[in-house]
Short mmCIF file of C-alpha atoms in Angstrom, two decimals:
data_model
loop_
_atom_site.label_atom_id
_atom_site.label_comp_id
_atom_site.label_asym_id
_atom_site.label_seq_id
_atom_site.Cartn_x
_atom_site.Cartn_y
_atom_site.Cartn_z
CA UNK A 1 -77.14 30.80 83.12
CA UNK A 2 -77.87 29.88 79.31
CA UNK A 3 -75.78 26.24 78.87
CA UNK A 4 -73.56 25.00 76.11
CA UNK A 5 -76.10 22.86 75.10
CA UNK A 6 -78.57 25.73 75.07
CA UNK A 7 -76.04 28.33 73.01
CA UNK A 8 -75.75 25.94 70.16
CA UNK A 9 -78.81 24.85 69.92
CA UNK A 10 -79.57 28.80 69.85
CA UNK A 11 -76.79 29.03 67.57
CA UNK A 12 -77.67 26.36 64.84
CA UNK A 13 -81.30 27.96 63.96
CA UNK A 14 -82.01 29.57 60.90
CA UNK A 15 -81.35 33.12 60.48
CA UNK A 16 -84.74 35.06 61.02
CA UNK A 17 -85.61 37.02 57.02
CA UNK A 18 -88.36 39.57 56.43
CA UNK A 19 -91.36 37.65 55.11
CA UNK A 20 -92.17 37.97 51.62
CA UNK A 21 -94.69 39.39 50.37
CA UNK A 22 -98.01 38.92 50.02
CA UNK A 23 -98.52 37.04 46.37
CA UNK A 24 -101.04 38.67 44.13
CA UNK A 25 -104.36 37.33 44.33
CA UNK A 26 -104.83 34.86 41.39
CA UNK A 27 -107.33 36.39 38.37
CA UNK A 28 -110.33 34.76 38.75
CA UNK A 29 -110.87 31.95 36.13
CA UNK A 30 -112.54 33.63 33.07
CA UNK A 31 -115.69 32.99 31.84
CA UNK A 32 -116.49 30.96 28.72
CA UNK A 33 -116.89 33.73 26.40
CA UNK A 34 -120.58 33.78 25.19
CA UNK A 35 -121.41 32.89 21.63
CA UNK A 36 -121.28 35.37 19.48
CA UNK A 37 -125.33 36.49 18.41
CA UNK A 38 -125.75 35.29 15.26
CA UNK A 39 -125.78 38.15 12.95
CA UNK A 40 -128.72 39.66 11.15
CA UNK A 41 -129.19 39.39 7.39
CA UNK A 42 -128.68 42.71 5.68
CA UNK A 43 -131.72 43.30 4.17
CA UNK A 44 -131.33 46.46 1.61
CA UNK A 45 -135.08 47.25 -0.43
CA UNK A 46 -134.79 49.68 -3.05
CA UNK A 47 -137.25 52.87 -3.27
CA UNK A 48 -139.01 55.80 -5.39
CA UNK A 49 -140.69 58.73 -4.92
CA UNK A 50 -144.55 57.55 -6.64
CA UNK A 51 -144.43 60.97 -8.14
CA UNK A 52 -140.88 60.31 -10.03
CA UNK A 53 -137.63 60.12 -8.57
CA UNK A 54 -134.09 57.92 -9.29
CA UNK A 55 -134.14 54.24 -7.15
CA UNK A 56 -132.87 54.88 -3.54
CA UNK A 57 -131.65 52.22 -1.58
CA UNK A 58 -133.01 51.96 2.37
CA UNK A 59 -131.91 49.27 5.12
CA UNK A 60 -131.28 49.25 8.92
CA UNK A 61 -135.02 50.30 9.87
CA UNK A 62 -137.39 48.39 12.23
CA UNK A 63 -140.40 50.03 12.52
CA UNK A 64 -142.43 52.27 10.13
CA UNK A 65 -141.00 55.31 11.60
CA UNK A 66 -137.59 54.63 11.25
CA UNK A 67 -138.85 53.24 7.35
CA UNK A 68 -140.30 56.76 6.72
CA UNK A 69 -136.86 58.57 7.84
CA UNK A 70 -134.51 56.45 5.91
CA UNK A 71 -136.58 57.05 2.88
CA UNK A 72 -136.50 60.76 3.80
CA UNK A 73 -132.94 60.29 4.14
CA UNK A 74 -132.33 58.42 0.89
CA UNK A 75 -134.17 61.41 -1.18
CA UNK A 76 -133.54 64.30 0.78
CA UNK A 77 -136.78 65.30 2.41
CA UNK A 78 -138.27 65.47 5.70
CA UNK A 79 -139.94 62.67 7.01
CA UNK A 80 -142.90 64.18 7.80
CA UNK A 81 -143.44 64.67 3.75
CA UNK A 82 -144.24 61.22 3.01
CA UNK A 83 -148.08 60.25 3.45
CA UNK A 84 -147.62 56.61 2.96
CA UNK A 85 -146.31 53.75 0.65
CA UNK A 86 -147.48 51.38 -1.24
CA UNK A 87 -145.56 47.61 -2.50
CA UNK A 88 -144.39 47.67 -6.26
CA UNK A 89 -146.91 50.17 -7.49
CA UNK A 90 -146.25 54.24 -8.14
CA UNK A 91 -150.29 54.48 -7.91
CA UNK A 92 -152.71 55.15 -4.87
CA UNK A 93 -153.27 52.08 -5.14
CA UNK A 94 -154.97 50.85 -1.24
CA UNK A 95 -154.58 47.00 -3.05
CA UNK A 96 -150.62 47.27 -2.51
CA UNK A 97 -150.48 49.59 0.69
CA UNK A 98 -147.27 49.00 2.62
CA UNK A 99 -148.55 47.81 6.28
CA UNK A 100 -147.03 45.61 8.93
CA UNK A 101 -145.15 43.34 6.30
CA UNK A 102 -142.67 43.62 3.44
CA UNK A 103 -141.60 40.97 0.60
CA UNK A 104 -138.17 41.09 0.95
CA UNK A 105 -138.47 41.29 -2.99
CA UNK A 106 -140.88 44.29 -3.28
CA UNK A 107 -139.96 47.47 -4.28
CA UNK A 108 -141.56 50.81 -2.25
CA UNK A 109 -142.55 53.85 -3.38
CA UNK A 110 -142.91 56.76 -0.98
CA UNK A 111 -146.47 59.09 -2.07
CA UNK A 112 -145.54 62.44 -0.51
CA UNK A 113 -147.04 65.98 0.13
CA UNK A 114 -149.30 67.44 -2.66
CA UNK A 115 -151.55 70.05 -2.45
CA UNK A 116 -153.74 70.82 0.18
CA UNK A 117 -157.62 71.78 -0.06
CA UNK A 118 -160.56 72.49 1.96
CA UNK A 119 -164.15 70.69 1.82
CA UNK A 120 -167.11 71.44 4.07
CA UNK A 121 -169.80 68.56 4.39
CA UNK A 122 -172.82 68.44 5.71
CA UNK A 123 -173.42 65.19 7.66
CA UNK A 124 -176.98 64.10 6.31
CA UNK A 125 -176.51 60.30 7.49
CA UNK A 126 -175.40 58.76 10.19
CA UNK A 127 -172.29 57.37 8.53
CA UNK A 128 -170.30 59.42 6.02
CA UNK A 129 -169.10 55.92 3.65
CA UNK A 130 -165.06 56.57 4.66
CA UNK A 131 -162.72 54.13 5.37
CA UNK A 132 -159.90 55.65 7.06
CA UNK A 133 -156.59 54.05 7.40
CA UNK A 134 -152.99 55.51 8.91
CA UNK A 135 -149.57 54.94 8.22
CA UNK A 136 -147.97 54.07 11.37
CA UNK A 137 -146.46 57.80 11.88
CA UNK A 138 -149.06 60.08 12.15
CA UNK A 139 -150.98 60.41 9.09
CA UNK A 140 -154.49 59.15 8.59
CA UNK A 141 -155.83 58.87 5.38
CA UNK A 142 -158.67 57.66 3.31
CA UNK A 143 -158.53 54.30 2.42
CA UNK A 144 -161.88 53.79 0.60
CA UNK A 145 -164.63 55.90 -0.27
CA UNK A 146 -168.40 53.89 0.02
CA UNK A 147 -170.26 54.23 -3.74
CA UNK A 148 -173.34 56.51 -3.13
CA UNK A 149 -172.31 58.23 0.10
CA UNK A 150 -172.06 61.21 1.40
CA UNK A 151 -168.48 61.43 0.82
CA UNK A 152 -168.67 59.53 -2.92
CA UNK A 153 -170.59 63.03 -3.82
CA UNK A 154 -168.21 65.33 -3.17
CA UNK A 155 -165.52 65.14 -6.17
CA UNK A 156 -162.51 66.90 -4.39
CA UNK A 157 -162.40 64.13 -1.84
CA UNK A 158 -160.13 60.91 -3.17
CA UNK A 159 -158.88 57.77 -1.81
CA UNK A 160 -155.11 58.81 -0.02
CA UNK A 161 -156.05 62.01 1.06
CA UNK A 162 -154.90 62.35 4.33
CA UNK A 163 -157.19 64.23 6.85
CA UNK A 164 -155.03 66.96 8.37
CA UNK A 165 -157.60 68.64 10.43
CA UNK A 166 -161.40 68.66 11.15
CA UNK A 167 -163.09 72.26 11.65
CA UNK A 168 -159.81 73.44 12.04
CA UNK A 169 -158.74 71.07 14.56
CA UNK A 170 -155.29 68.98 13.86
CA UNK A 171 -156.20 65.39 13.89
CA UNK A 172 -151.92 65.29 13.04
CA UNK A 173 -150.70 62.15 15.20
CA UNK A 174 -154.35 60.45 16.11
CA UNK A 175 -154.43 57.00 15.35
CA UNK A 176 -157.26 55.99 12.33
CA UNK A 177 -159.49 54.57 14.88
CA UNK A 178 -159.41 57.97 17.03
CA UNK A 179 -160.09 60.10 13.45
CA UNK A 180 -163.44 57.52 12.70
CA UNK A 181 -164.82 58.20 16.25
CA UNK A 182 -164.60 61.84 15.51
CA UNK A 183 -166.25 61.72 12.48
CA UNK A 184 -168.50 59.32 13.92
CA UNK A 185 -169.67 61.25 16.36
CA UNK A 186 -169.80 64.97 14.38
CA UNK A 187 -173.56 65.89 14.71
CA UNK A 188 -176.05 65.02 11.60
CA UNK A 189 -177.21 68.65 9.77
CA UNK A 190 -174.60 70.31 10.62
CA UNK A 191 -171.74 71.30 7.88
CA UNK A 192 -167.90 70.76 8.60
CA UNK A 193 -164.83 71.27 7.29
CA UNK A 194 -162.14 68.84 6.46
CA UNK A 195 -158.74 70.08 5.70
CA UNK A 196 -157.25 67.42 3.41
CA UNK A 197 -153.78 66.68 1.80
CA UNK A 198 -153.40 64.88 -1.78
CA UNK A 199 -150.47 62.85 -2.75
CA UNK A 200 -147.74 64.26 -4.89
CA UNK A 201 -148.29 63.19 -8.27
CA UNK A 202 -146.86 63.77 -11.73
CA UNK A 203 -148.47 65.61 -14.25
CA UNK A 204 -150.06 62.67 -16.50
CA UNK A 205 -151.25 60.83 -13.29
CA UNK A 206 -153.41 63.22 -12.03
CA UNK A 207 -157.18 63.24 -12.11
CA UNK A 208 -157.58 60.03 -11.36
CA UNK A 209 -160.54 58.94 -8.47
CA UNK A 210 -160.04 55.19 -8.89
CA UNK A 211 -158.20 52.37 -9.76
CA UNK A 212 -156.35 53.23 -13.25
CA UNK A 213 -155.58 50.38 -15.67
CA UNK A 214 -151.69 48.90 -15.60
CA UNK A 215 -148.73 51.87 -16.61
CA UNK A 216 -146.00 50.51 -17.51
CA UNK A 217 -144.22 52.49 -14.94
CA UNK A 218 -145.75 50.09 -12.69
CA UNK A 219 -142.80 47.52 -10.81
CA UNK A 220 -142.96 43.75 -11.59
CA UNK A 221 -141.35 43.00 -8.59
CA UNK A 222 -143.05 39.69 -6.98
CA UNK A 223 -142.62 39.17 -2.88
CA UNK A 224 -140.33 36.72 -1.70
CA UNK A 225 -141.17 33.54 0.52
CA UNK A 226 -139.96 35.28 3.51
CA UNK A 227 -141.24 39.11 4.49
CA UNK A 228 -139.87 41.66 7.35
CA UNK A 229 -142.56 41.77 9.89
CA UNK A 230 -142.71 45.99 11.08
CA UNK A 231 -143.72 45.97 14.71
CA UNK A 232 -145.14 49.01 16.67
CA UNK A 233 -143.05 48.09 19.42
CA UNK A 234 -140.10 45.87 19.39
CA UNK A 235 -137.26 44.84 16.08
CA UNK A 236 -138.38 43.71 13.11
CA UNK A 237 -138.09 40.18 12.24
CA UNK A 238 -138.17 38.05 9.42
CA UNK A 239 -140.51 35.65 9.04
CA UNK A 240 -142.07 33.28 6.46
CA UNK A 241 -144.98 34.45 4.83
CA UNK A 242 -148.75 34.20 6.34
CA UNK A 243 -150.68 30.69 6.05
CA UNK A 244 -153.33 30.82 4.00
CA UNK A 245 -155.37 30.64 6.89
CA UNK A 246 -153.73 33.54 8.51
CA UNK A 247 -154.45 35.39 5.06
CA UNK A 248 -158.26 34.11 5.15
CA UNK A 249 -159.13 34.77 8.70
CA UNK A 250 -156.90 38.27 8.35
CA UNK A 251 -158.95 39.76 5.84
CA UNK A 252 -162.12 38.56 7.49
CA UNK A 253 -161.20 40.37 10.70
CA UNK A 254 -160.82 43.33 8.37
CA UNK A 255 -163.65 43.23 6.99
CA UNK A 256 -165.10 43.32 10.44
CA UNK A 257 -163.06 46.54 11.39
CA UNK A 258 -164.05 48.43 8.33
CA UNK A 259 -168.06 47.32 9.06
CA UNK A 260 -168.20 48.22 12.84
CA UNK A 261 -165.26 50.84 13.28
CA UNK A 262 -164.87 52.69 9.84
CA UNK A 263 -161.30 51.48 9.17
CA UNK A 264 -158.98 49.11 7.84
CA UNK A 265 -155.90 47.70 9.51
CA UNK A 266 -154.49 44.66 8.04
CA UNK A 267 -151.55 44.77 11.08
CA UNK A 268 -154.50 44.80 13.51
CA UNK A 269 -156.50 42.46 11.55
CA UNK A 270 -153.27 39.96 11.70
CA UNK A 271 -152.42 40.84 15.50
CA UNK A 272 -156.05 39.47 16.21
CA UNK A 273 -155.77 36.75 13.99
CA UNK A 274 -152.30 35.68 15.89
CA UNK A 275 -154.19 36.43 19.34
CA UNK A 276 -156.37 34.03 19.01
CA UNK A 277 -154.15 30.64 18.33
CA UNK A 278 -153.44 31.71 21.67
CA UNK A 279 -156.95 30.92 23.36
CA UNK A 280 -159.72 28.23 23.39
CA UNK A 281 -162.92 29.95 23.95
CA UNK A 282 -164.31 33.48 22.86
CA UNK A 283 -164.05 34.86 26.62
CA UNK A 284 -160.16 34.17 26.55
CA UNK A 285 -160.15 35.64 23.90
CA UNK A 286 -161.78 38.90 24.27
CA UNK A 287 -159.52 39.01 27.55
CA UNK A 288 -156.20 38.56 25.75
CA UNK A 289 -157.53 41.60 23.28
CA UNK A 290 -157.93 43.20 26.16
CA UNK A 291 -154.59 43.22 27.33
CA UNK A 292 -152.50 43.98 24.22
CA UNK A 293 -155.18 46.42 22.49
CA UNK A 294 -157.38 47.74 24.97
CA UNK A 295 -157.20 51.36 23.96
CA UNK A 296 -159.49 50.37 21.36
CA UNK A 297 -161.97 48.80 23.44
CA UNK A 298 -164.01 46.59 21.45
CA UNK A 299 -167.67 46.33 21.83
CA UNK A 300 -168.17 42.52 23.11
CA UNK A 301 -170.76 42.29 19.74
CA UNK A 302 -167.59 42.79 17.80
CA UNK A 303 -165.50 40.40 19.55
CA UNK A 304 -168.00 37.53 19.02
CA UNK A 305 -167.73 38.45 15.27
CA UNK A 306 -164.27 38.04 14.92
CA UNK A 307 -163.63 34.65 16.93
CA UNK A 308 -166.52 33.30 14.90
CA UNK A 309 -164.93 34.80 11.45
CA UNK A 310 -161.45 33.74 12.37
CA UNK A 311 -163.12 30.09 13.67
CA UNK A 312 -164.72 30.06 9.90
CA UNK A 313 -161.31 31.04 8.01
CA UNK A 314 -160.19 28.17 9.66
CA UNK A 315 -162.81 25.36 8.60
CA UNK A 316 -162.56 27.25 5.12
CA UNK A 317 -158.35 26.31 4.52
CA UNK A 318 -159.21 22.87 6.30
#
């Protein structure tokens, strides 16, 4: 039998309650919030038609592509109108073509679609004195036409022309280099054709072969310290503009590409030229060209050439 004792100690505990519930599980501590990224300069370059057109005004574009579409946008057109441009000059002028870099001070002006014509050659040499060029987006073009070549004697063919097929073949999308090897390796005696397309231009600029003395049409627009560097692959950045040893050894190297490979690149010229302040002897060197261009594969002559050239621009600027 339960005791007194026992019935009030039974009697004095605490009444039994429902147990409360489960709290709600504490937010986890937040993170520090990450610093903002600091925000990119708004960089707004006005434009023209070459041919005659009001000033547009272009930004948000990192690549030559995307360049080519605003500009499209700005004027109405389709993008695939506009052959190249060229920095502060209306002219077909190769001097002020627009390539990897822009003063953030110059002024562009977009040479579109003129007419197209049809020229058969017959290749009597081995070379046919072209320098062919391209504009990032599918369009390669003359760049410079050798005095006394084949090419020089056939009128119809000018500096910016851009080669649209070959014996009825679409070169359309081939890089330069790819267009030079073709006509490299036509066969000698026997006659092609090149379908060609002229720049757009107005009626009291046309006619001319070569460089024209100064219009007063022409933009005095001088490039700012800083330029926006256009990169095949990747956003553009801003950067202070090229050393004069960068310049010096850069135009060497192009000089090189033009001599061995029929065209001129000032983008490649300057990707070499920043390749090699990456290596210490010409074999490290050739292999570093071999991993970021290697589709153009570079004779090892050639690659001697330009570390020697870019070693000589740099004893040259001290």
């Amino acid at each position: 039998m339960e005791t007194t004792a026992a019935r009030e100690a039974r009697g004095a505990e605490a009444p039994r309650l429902p147990a409360p519930p489960p709290s709600p599980a504490e937010p986890p501590a937040a993170s520090p919030t990450p610093a903002a990224p600091r925000a990119r300069p708004r960089l707004v370059f006005r434009t023209q038609l070459a041919h005659g057109s009001p000033t547009g005004k272009i930004e948000g574009f990192t690549n030559v592509r995307e360049l080519y579409a605003k500009i499209a946008e700005a004027f109405g057109i389709a993008p695939t109108e506009i052959l190249f441009c060229t920095l502060n000059s209306h002219k077909v002028d190769m001097q002020k073509l627009l390539g990897g870099q822009i003063g953030l001070e110059d002024f562009i002006f977009a040479h579109v679609r003129g007419e197209t014509k049809e020229v058969e050659v017959t290749k009597t040499e081995d070379a046919l004195g072209l320098t062919i060029t391209d504009n990032g987006a599918g369009y390669a073009f003359i760049k410079r036409i050798k005095e006394g070549s084949i090419i020089n004697r056939i009128e119809a063919v000018c500096v910016g022309d851009s080669i649209e097929a070959i014996n009825d073949h679409s070169i359309v999308g081939c890089r330069h280099y790819e267009v030079a090897k073709m006509l490299r390796e036509l066969p000698k005696l026997q006659p092609f054709t090149l379908r060609l397309v002229q720049p757009k231009r107005a009626f009291d600029r046309i006619g001319q072969r070569s460089r024209s003395s100064k219009c007063p049409m022409e933009a005095k627009v001088s490039s700012g310290r800083e330029t926006l560097r256009l990169r095949s692959g990747g956003a553009a950045t801003v950067e202070e503009v090229p050393s004069e040893f960068e310049e010096e050894a850069s135009r060497r190297v192009d000089d090189l590409l033009e001599s061995y490979m029929g065209i001129r690149d000032p983008e490649l010229a300057s990707t070499m030229v920043e390749t090699s302040k990456k290596t210490v002897s010409v074999q490290e060197f050739a292999r570093h060209l071999d991993s970021v261009l290697g589709e153009f594969a570079f004779p090892d002559e050639f690659v001697v050439e330009v570390w020697a050239a870019i070693g000589e621009a740099r004893e040259a600027c001290g």
